[in-house]
Amino acid sequence: AQSVAQPEDQVNVAEGNPLTVKCTYSVSGNPYLFWYVQYPNRGLQFLLKYITGDNLVKGSYGFEAEFNKSQTSFHLKKPSALVSDSALYFCAVRDPTGGGNKLTFGTGTQLKVEL
Amino acid sequence: EPEVTQTPSHQVTQMGQEVILRCVPISNHLYFYWYRQILGQKVEFLVSFYNNEISEKSEIFDDQFSVERPDGSNFTLKIRSTKLEDSAMYFCASRPSFYEQYFGPGTRLTVT
């Protein structure tokens, strides 16, 4: 069965500093990987995905993520954090062999960016 | 930009009552999903729907749950007899033929 782990419940970073939100996954076959962001009282907003190709993928709002197959990781990064980036971030994996193409989510990481 | 919409935003119901949560997926999307998020917990898959039938469902999606696409635009989740533990945020999502799913803002269901 596919699974996702986000080892940090919360990440604190100062505005202007780089940020990293960690994610590791487990899936049979080649994974499809996603990051979503959730602002308070809002739905999940798609940030970026990895399907195949270049291991570094770029997404919305200056975010990027690096796929590392040997470490089964897909960490979310941003070179310079903004206070407005403060939100709950979810990593998700989709097993491409699954018929329904469901997403399995991690437990989420609360990102807090402070001045 | 097209969005997935959900109504109502908040539904309060008594235990044992039936509720219907409604979603309007993005037009021309082919795949539809329901997920739920119990307060403070992770987002969990409930069911996926394609070509007018369920393509996959989780263990959570028991006989109390059903989904329907009654017309060309709506996608509904029905809970026949709600339980306290059904209290959660319910998210609808849709997907075109390719990869990412687009989520609605959610319906907060409170069962009292």
PDB file of C-alpha atoms in Angstrom:
ATOM      1  CA  ALA A   1       0.000   0.000   0.000  1.00  0.00           C
ATOM      2  CA  GLN A   2       1.172   3.489  -0.734  1.00  0.00           C
ATOM      3  CA  SER A   3       2.070   5.856   2.088  1.00  0.00           C
ATOM      4  CA  VAL A   4       3.520   9.282   2.712  1.00  0.00           C
ATOM      5  CA  ALA A   5       5.442  10.566   5.711  1.00  0.00           C
ATOM      6  CA  GLN A   6       5.924  14.159   6.693  1.00  0.00           C
ATOM      7  CA  PRO A   7       8.235  13.944   9.692  1.00  0.00           C
ATOM      8  CA  GLU A   8       7.780  17.518  10.892  1.00  0.00           C
ATOM      9  CA  ASP A   9       4.511  18.740  12.332  1.00  0.00           C
ATOM     10  CA  GLN A  10       5.732  22.316  12.162  1.00  0.00           C
ATOM     11  CA  VAL A  11       8.508  24.218  10.469  1.00  0.00           C
ATOM     12  CA  ASN A  12       9.449  27.719  11.548  1.00  0.00           C
ATOM     13  CA  VAL A  13      11.523  29.975   9.338  1.00  0.00           C
ATOM     14  CA  ALA A  14      12.339  33.660   9.187  1.00  0.00           C
ATOM     15  CA  GLU A  15      11.119  35.671   6.240  1.00  0.00           C
ATOM     16  CA  GLY A  16      13.727  35.837   3.533  1.00  0.00           C
ATOM     17  CA  ASN A  17      15.366  32.596   4.568  1.00  0.00           C
ATOM     18  CA  PRO A  18      15.137  29.407   2.527  1.00  0.00           C
ATOM     19  CA  LEU A  19      12.579  26.845   3.604  1.00  0.00           C
ATOM     20  CA  THR A  20      12.350  23.090   3.280  1.00  0.00           C
ATOM     21  CA  VAL A  21       9.347  20.915   4.080  1.00  0.00           C
ATOM     22  CA  LYS A  22      10.205  17.240   4.081  1.00  0.00           C
ATOM     23  CA  CYS A  23       8.312  14.352   2.541  1.00  0.00           C
ATOM     24  CA  THR A  24       9.135  10.704   2.006  1.00  0.00           C
ATOM     25  CA  TYR A  25       6.965   8.178   0.267  1.00  0.00           C
ATOM     26  CA  SER A  26       6.417   4.484  -0.238  1.00  0.00           C
ATOM     27  CA  VAL A  27       4.734   3.116  -3.341  1.00  0.00           C
ATOM     28  CA  SER A  28       5.056   0.181  -5.657  1.00  0.00           C
ATOM     29  CA  GLY A  29       6.232   1.271  -9.065  1.00  0.00           C
ATOM     30  CA  ASN A  30       7.057   4.774 -10.139  1.00  0.00           C
ATOM     31  CA  PRO A  31       5.235   7.387  -8.083  1.00  0.00           C
ATOM     32  CA  TYR A  32       3.301  10.442  -9.030  1.00  0.00           C
ATOM     33  CA  LEU A  33       4.013  13.009  -6.319  1.00  0.00           C
ATOM     34  CA  PHE A  34       2.195  16.197  -5.407  1.00  0.00           C
ATOM     35  CA  TRP A  35       2.314  19.089  -2.993  1.00  0.00           C
ATOM     36  CA  TYR A  36      -0.799  20.905  -1.873  1.00  0.00           C
ATOM     37  CA  VAL A  37      -1.220  23.898   0.426  1.00  0.00           C
ATOM     38  CA  GLN A  38      -4.152  24.589   2.702  1.00  0.00           C
ATOM     39  CA  TYR A  39      -4.867  28.032   4.092  1.00  0.00           C
ATOM     40  CA  PRO A  40      -7.198  28.367   7.098  1.00  0.00           C
ATOM     41  CA  ASN A  41     -10.803  27.509   6.253  1.00  0.00           C
ATOM     42  CA  ARG A  42      -9.891  26.887   2.650  1.00  0.00           C
ATOM     43  CA  GLY A  43      -9.600  23.864   0.418  1.00  0.00           C
ATOM     44  CA  LEU A  44      -6.443  22.231  -0.840  1.00  0.00           C
ATOM     45  CA  GLN A  45      -4.602  24.199  -3.461  1.00  0.00           C
ATOM     46  CA  PHE A  46      -2.320  22.437  -5.915  1.00  0.00           C
ATOM     47  CA  LEU A  47       1.308  23.637  -5.847  1.00  0.00           C
ATOM     48  CA  LEU A  48       3.328  21.272  -8.014  1.00  0.00           C
ATOM     49  CA  LYS A  49       3.776  17.721  -9.177  1.00  0.00           C
ATOM     50  CA  TYR A  50       6.386  15.221 -10.239  1.00  0.00           C
ATOM     51  CA  ILE A  51       5.421  12.683 -12.845  1.00  0.00           C
ATOM     52  CA  THR A  52       8.573  11.943 -14.764  1.00  0.00           C
ATOM     53  CA  GLY A  53      11.610  13.711 -16.162  1.00  0.00           C
ATOM     54  CA  ASP A  54      13.661  16.378 -14.423  1.00  0.00           C
ATOM     55  CA  ASN A  55      14.025  15.679 -10.712  1.00  0.00           C
ATOM     56  CA  LEU A  56      13.615  19.355  -9.837  1.00  0.00           C
ATOM     57  CA  VAL A  57      10.109  20.577 -10.481  1.00  0.00           C
ATOM     58  CA  LYS A  58       8.914  24.145 -10.193  1.00  0.00           C
ATOM     59  CA  GLY A  59       5.455  25.160  -9.125  1.00  0.00           C
ATOM     60  CA  SER A  60       3.297  28.028  -8.037  1.00  0.00           C
ATOM     61  CA  TYR A  61       4.402  30.958  -5.865  1.00  0.00           C
ATOM     62  CA  GLY A  62       8.116  30.253  -6.264  1.00  0.00           C
ATOM     63  CA  PHE A  63       7.979  26.788  -4.739  1.00  0.00           C
ATOM     64  CA  GLU A  64       9.984  23.895  -6.081  1.00  0.00           C
ATOM     65  CA  ALA A  65      10.500  20.291  -5.069  1.00  0.00           C
ATOM     66  CA  GLU A  66      13.231  17.779  -5.641  1.00  0.00           C
ATOM     67  CA  PHE A  67      12.461  14.161  -6.390  1.00  0.00           C
ATOM     68  CA  ASN A  68      15.068  11.759  -5.063  1.00  0.00           C
ATOM     69  CA  LYS A  69      14.353   8.183  -6.030  1.00  0.00           C
ATOM     70  CA  SER A  70      17.124   6.583  -3.993  1.00  0.00           C
ATOM     71  CA  GLN A  71      15.955   8.321  -0.831  1.00  0.00           C
ATOM     72  CA  THR A  72      12.263   8.074  -1.784  1.00  0.00           C
ATOM     73  CA  SER A  73      11.888  11.732  -0.953  1.00  0.00           C
ATOM     74  CA  PHE A  74      10.114  14.723  -2.445  1.00  0.00           C
ATOM     75  CA  HIS A  75      11.030  17.728  -0.318  1.00  0.00           C
ATOM     76  CA  LEU A  76       9.360  21.066  -0.905  1.00  0.00           C
ATOM     77  CA  LYS A  77      11.644  24.089  -1.064  1.00  0.00           C
ATOM     78  CA  LYS A  78      11.591  27.803  -1.555  1.00  0.00           C
ATOM     79  CA  PRO A  79      14.701  30.002  -1.740  1.00  0.00           C
ATOM     80  CA  SER A  80      13.199  32.942   0.135  1.00  0.00           C
ATOM     81  CA  ALA A  81      10.187  32.518   2.424  1.00  0.00           C
ATOM     82  CA  LEU A  82       7.383  35.031   2.765  1.00  0.00           C
ATOM     83  CA  VAL A  83       5.077  35.577   5.718  1.00  0.00           C
ATOM     84  CA  SER A  84       2.208  34.853   3.328  1.00  0.00           C
ATOM     85  CA  ASP A  85       3.608  31.337   2.811  1.00  0.00           C
ATOM     86  CA  SER A  86       2.455  30.437   6.310  1.00  0.00           C
ATOM     87  CA  ALA A  87      -0.019  27.602   5.849  1.00  0.00           C
ATOM     88  CA  LEU A  88      -0.468  23.843   6.121  1.00  0.00           C
ATOM     89  CA  TYR A  89       1.384  21.863   3.493  1.00  0.00           C
ATOM     90  CA  PHE A  90       0.487  18.356   2.380  1.00  0.00           C
ATOM     91  CA  CYS A  91       2.547  15.943   0.366  1.00  0.00           C
ATOM     92  CA  ALA A  92       0.608  13.316  -1.570  1.00  0.00           C
ATOM     93  CA  VAL A  93       1.374  10.298  -3.693  1.00  0.00           C
ATOM     94  CA  ARG A  94      -0.633   8.592  -6.368  1.00  0.00           C
ATOM     95  CA  ASP A  95       0.095   5.038  -7.319  1.00  0.00           C
ATOM     96  CA  PRO A  96      -0.137   5.048 -11.123  1.00  0.00           C
ATOM     97  CA  THR A  97      -1.112   1.386 -11.082  1.00  0.00           C
ATOM     98  CA  GLY A  98      -4.187   2.033  -8.970  1.00  0.00           C
ATOM     99  CA  GLY A  99      -7.447   1.998 -10.841  1.00  0.00           C
ATOM    100  CA  GLY A 100      -9.081   4.914  -9.091  1.00  0.00           C
ATOM    101  CA  ASN A 101      -5.975   7.059  -9.003  1.00  0.00           C
ATOM    102  CA  LYS A 102      -6.597   8.107  -5.438  1.00  0.00           C
ATOM    103  CA  LEU A 103      -4.212  10.381  -3.611  1.00  0.00           C
ATOM    104  CA  THR A 104      -2.685   9.315  -0.313  1.00  0.00           C
ATOM    105  CA  PHE A 105      -1.755  12.279   1.831  1.00  0.00           C
ATOM    106  CA  GLY A 106       0.781  12.837   4.535  1.00  0.00           C
ATOM    107  CA  THR A 107      -0.234  14.236   7.888  1.00  0.00           C
ATOM    108  CA  GLY A 108       0.683  17.763   6.896  1.00  0.00           C
ATOM    109  CA  THR A 109       3.350  20.227   8.000  1.00  0.00           C
ATOM    110  CA  GLN A 110       2.438  23.602   9.413  1.00  0.00           C
ATOM    111  CA  LEU A 111       4.780  26.219   8.005  1.00  0.00           C
ATOM    112  CA  LYS A 112       5.185  29.393  10.022  1.00  0.00           C
ATOM    113  CA  VAL A 113       7.143  32.230   8.496  1.00  0.00           C
ATOM    114  CA  GLU A 114       7.975  35.051  10.873  1.00  0.00           C
ATOM    115  CA  LEU A 115       9.295  38.531  10.338  1.00  0.00           C
TER     116      LEU A 115
ATOM    117  CA  GLU B   1      -9.961  30.309 -13.583  1.00  0.00           C
ATOM    118  CA  PRO B   2     -12.463  27.478 -13.191  1.00  0.00           C
ATOM    119  CA  GLU B   3     -12.932  26.128  -9.682  1.00  0.00           C
ATOM    120  CA  VAL B   4     -14.586  23.233  -7.929  1.00  0.00           C
ATOM    121  CA  THR B   5     -17.460  24.511  -5.835  1.00  0.00           C
ATOM    122  CA  GLN B   6     -19.169  22.856  -2.885  1.00  0.00           C
ATOM    123  CA  THR B   7     -22.387  23.512  -1.017  1.00  0.00           C
ATOM    124  CA  PRO B   8     -23.171  24.030   1.732  1.00  0.00           C
ATOM    125  CA  SER B   9     -20.036  25.366   3.361  1.00  0.00           C
ATOM    126  CA  HIS B  10     -21.257  24.142   6.741  1.00  0.00           C
ATOM    127  CA  GLN B  11     -23.901  21.535   7.526  1.00  0.00           C
ATOM    128  CA  VAL B  12     -25.132  20.722  10.991  1.00  0.00           C
ATOM    129  CA  THR B  13     -27.234  17.611  11.382  1.00  0.00           C
ATOM    130  CA  GLN B  14     -28.461  15.300  14.087  1.00  0.00           C
ATOM    131  CA  MET B  15     -27.172  11.798  14.464  1.00  0.00           C
ATOM    132  CA  GLY B  16     -29.161   9.355  12.345  1.00  0.00           C
ATOM    133  CA  GLN B  17     -30.203  11.944   9.774  1.00  0.00           C
ATOM    134  CA  GLU B  18     -29.376  11.788   6.093  1.00  0.00           C
ATOM    135  CA  VAL B  19     -27.205  14.458   4.538  1.00  0.00           C
ATOM    136  CA  ILE B  20     -26.314  15.231   0.957  1.00  0.00           C
ATOM    137  CA  LEU B  21     -23.173  17.159   0.194  1.00  0.00           C
ATOM    138  CA  ARG B  22     -23.021  18.769  -3.185  1.00  0.00           C
ATOM    139  CA  CYS B  23     -20.175  19.524  -5.511  1.00  0.00           C
ATOM    140  CA  VAL B  24     -19.875  21.069  -8.929  1.00  0.00           C
ATOM    141  CA  PRO B  25     -16.635  19.822 -10.478  1.00  0.00           C
ATOM    142  CA  ILE B  26     -14.775  21.737 -13.130  1.00  0.00           C
ATOM    143  CA  SER B  27     -16.514  21.246 -16.444  1.00  0.00           C
ATOM    144  CA  ASN B  28     -14.729  18.926 -18.863  1.00  0.00           C
ATOM    145  CA  HIS B  29     -13.111  17.053 -15.973  1.00  0.00           C
ATOM    146  CA  LEU B  30     -13.641  13.321 -16.148  1.00  0.00           C
ATOM    147  CA  TYR B  31     -12.678  11.972 -12.741  1.00  0.00           C
ATOM    148  CA  PHE B  32     -14.341  12.875  -9.470  1.00  0.00           C
ATOM    149  CA  TYR B  33     -13.397  12.248  -5.888  1.00  0.00           C
ATOM    150  CA  TRP B  34     -14.494  12.698  -2.304  1.00  0.00           C
ATOM    151  CA  TYR B  35     -12.045  13.000   0.552  1.00  0.00           C
ATOM    152  CA  ARG B  36     -12.554  13.862   4.188  1.00  0.00           C
ATOM    153  CA  GLN B  37     -10.441  15.454   6.870  1.00  0.00           C
ATOM    154  CA  ILE B  38     -11.330  14.919  10.489  1.00  0.00           C
ATOM    155  CA  LEU B  39     -10.253  17.907  12.544  1.00  0.00           C
ATOM    156  CA  GLY B  40      -6.521  17.845  13.117  1.00  0.00           C
ATOM    157  CA  GLN B  41      -5.981  14.732  11.050  1.00  0.00           C
ATOM    158  CA  LYS B  42      -4.836  14.034   7.548  1.00  0.00           C
ATOM    159  CA  VAL B  43      -6.909  14.078   4.412  1.00  0.00           C
ATOM    160  CA  GLU B  44      -8.350  10.624   3.678  1.00  0.00           C
ATOM    161  CA  PHE B  45      -9.617   9.231   0.414  1.00  0.00           C
ATOM    162  CA  LEU B  46     -13.237   8.105   0.336  1.00  0.00           C
ATOM    163  CA  VAL B  47     -14.209   7.315  -3.236  1.00  0.00           C
ATOM    164  CA  SER B  48     -13.385   7.933  -6.855  1.00  0.00           C
ATOM    165  CA  PHE B  49     -15.912   8.078  -9.677  1.00  0.00           C
ATOM    166  CA  TYR B  50     -15.443   7.813 -13.414  1.00  0.00           C
ATOM    167  CA  ASN B  51     -17.752   7.160 -16.310  1.00  0.00           C
ATOM    168  CA  ASN B  52     -20.773   7.125 -14.015  1.00  0.00           C
ATOM    169  CA  GLU B  53     -19.497   4.472 -11.708  1.00  0.00           C
ATOM    170  CA  ILE B  54     -17.311   4.065  -8.656  1.00  0.00           C
ATOM    171  CA  SER B  55     -13.779   3.166  -9.687  1.00  0.00           C
ATOM    172  CA  GLU B  56     -12.323   2.814  -6.204  1.00  0.00           C
ATOM    173  CA  LYS B  57     -13.482   3.215  -2.616  1.00  0.00           C
ATOM    174  CA  SER B  58     -11.833   3.095   0.760  1.00  0.00           C
ATOM    175  CA  GLU B  59     -12.753   1.094   3.824  1.00  0.00           C
ATOM    176  CA  ILE B  60     -14.388   4.222   5.207  1.00  0.00           C
ATOM    177  CA  PHE B  61     -16.868   4.270   2.339  1.00  0.00           C
ATOM    178  CA  ASP B  62     -19.292   1.705   3.687  1.00  0.00           C
ATOM    179  CA  ASP B  63     -22.954   1.106   2.905  1.00  0.00           C
ATOM    180  CA  GLN B  64     -23.931   4.352   4.636  1.00  0.00           C
ATOM    181  CA  PHE B  65     -22.236   6.319   1.865  1.00  0.00           C
ATOM    182  CA  SER B  66     -23.232   6.725  -1.750  1.00  0.00           C
ATOM    183  CA  VAL B  67     -22.254   8.998  -4.603  1.00  0.00           C
ATOM    184  CA  GLU B  68     -24.140  10.142  -7.615  1.00  0.00           C
ATOM    185  CA  ARG B  69     -23.733  12.334 -10.624  1.00  0.00           C
ATOM    186  CA  PRO B  70     -27.385  13.140 -11.213  1.00  0.00           C
ATOM    187  CA  ASP B  71     -26.819  15.469 -14.149  1.00  0.00           C
ATOM    188  CA  GLY B  72     -23.966  16.801 -16.202  1.00  0.00           C
ATOM    189  CA  SER B  73     -22.681  19.169 -13.568  1.00  0.00           C
ATOM    190  CA  ASN B  74     -23.314  17.981 -10.011  1.00  0.00           C
ATOM    191  CA  PHE B  75     -21.555  15.301  -7.997  1.00  0.00           C
ATOM    192  CA  THR B  76     -23.084  14.394  -4.655  1.00  0.00           C
ATOM    193  CA  LEU B  77     -22.103  12.467  -1.563  1.00  0.00           C
ATOM    194  CA  LYS B  78     -24.918  11.068   0.537  1.00  0.00           C
ATOM    195  CA  ILE B  79     -24.584   9.779   4.059  1.00  0.00           C
ATOM    196  CA  ARG B  80     -27.727   7.852   4.911  1.00  0.00           C
ATOM    197  CA  SER B  81     -27.608   7.757   8.686  1.00  0.00           C
ATOM    198  CA  THR B  82     -24.983  10.051  10.106  1.00  0.00           C
ATOM    199  CA  LYS B  83     -22.874   9.148  13.106  1.00  0.00           C
ATOM    200  CA  LEU B  84     -20.915  11.419  15.410  1.00  0.00           C
ATOM    201  CA  GLU B  85     -17.685  10.181  13.882  1.00  0.00           C
ATOM    202  CA  ASP B  86     -18.792  11.405  10.461  1.00  0.00           C
ATOM    203  CA  SER B  87     -18.094  14.947  11.629  1.00  0.00           C
ATOM    204  CA  ALA B  88     -15.340  16.189   9.354  1.00  0.00           C
ATOM    205  CA  MET B  89     -14.494  18.472   6.479  1.00  0.00           C
ATOM    206  CA  TYR B  90     -15.506  16.834   3.221  1.00  0.00           C
ATOM    207  CA  PHE B  91     -13.621  17.790   0.085  1.00  0.00           C
ATOM    208  CA  CYS B  92     -14.696  17.172  -3.458  1.00  0.00           C
ATOM    209  CA  ALA B  93     -12.033  17.020  -6.168  1.00  0.00           C
ATOM    210  CA  SER B  94     -12.002  16.617  -9.901  1.00  0.00           C
ATOM    211  CA  ARG B  95      -9.374  15.828 -12.458  1.00  0.00           C
ATOM    212  CA  PRO B  96      -9.125  16.062 -16.238  1.00  0.00           C
ATOM    213  CA  SER B  97      -7.559  13.203 -18.091  1.00  0.00           C
ATOM    214  CA  PHE B  98      -4.122  14.046 -16.743  1.00  0.00           C
ATOM    215  CA  TYR B  99      -2.617  14.256 -13.348  1.00  0.00           C
ATOM    216  CA  GLU B 100      -3.446  16.744 -10.657  1.00  0.00           C
ATOM    217  CA  GLN B 101      -6.703  16.868  -8.774  1.00  0.00           C
ATOM    218  CA  TYR B 102      -8.396  20.159  -8.091  1.00  0.00           C
ATOM    219  CA  PHE B 103     -10.111  20.488  -4.754  1.00  0.00           C
ATOM    220  CA  GLY B 104     -13.139  22.425  -3.676  1.00  0.00           C
ATOM    221  CA  PRO B 105     -13.258  24.556  -0.527  1.00  0.00           C
ATOM    222  CA  GLY B 106     -14.920  21.810   1.474  1.00  0.00           C
ATOM    223  CA  THR B 107     -18.107  21.289   3.442  1.00  0.00           C
ATOM    224  CA  ARG B 108     -17.784  21.155   7.192  1.00  0.00           C
ATOM    225  CA  LEU B 109     -20.185  18.516   8.485  1.00  0.00           C
ATOM    226  CA  THR B 110     -21.061  18.625  12.162  1.00  0.00           C
ATOM    227  CA  VAL B 111     -23.088  15.739  13.560  1.00  0.00           C
ATOM    228  CA  THR B 112     -24.667  16.371  16.952  1.00  0.00           C
TER     229      THR B 112
END
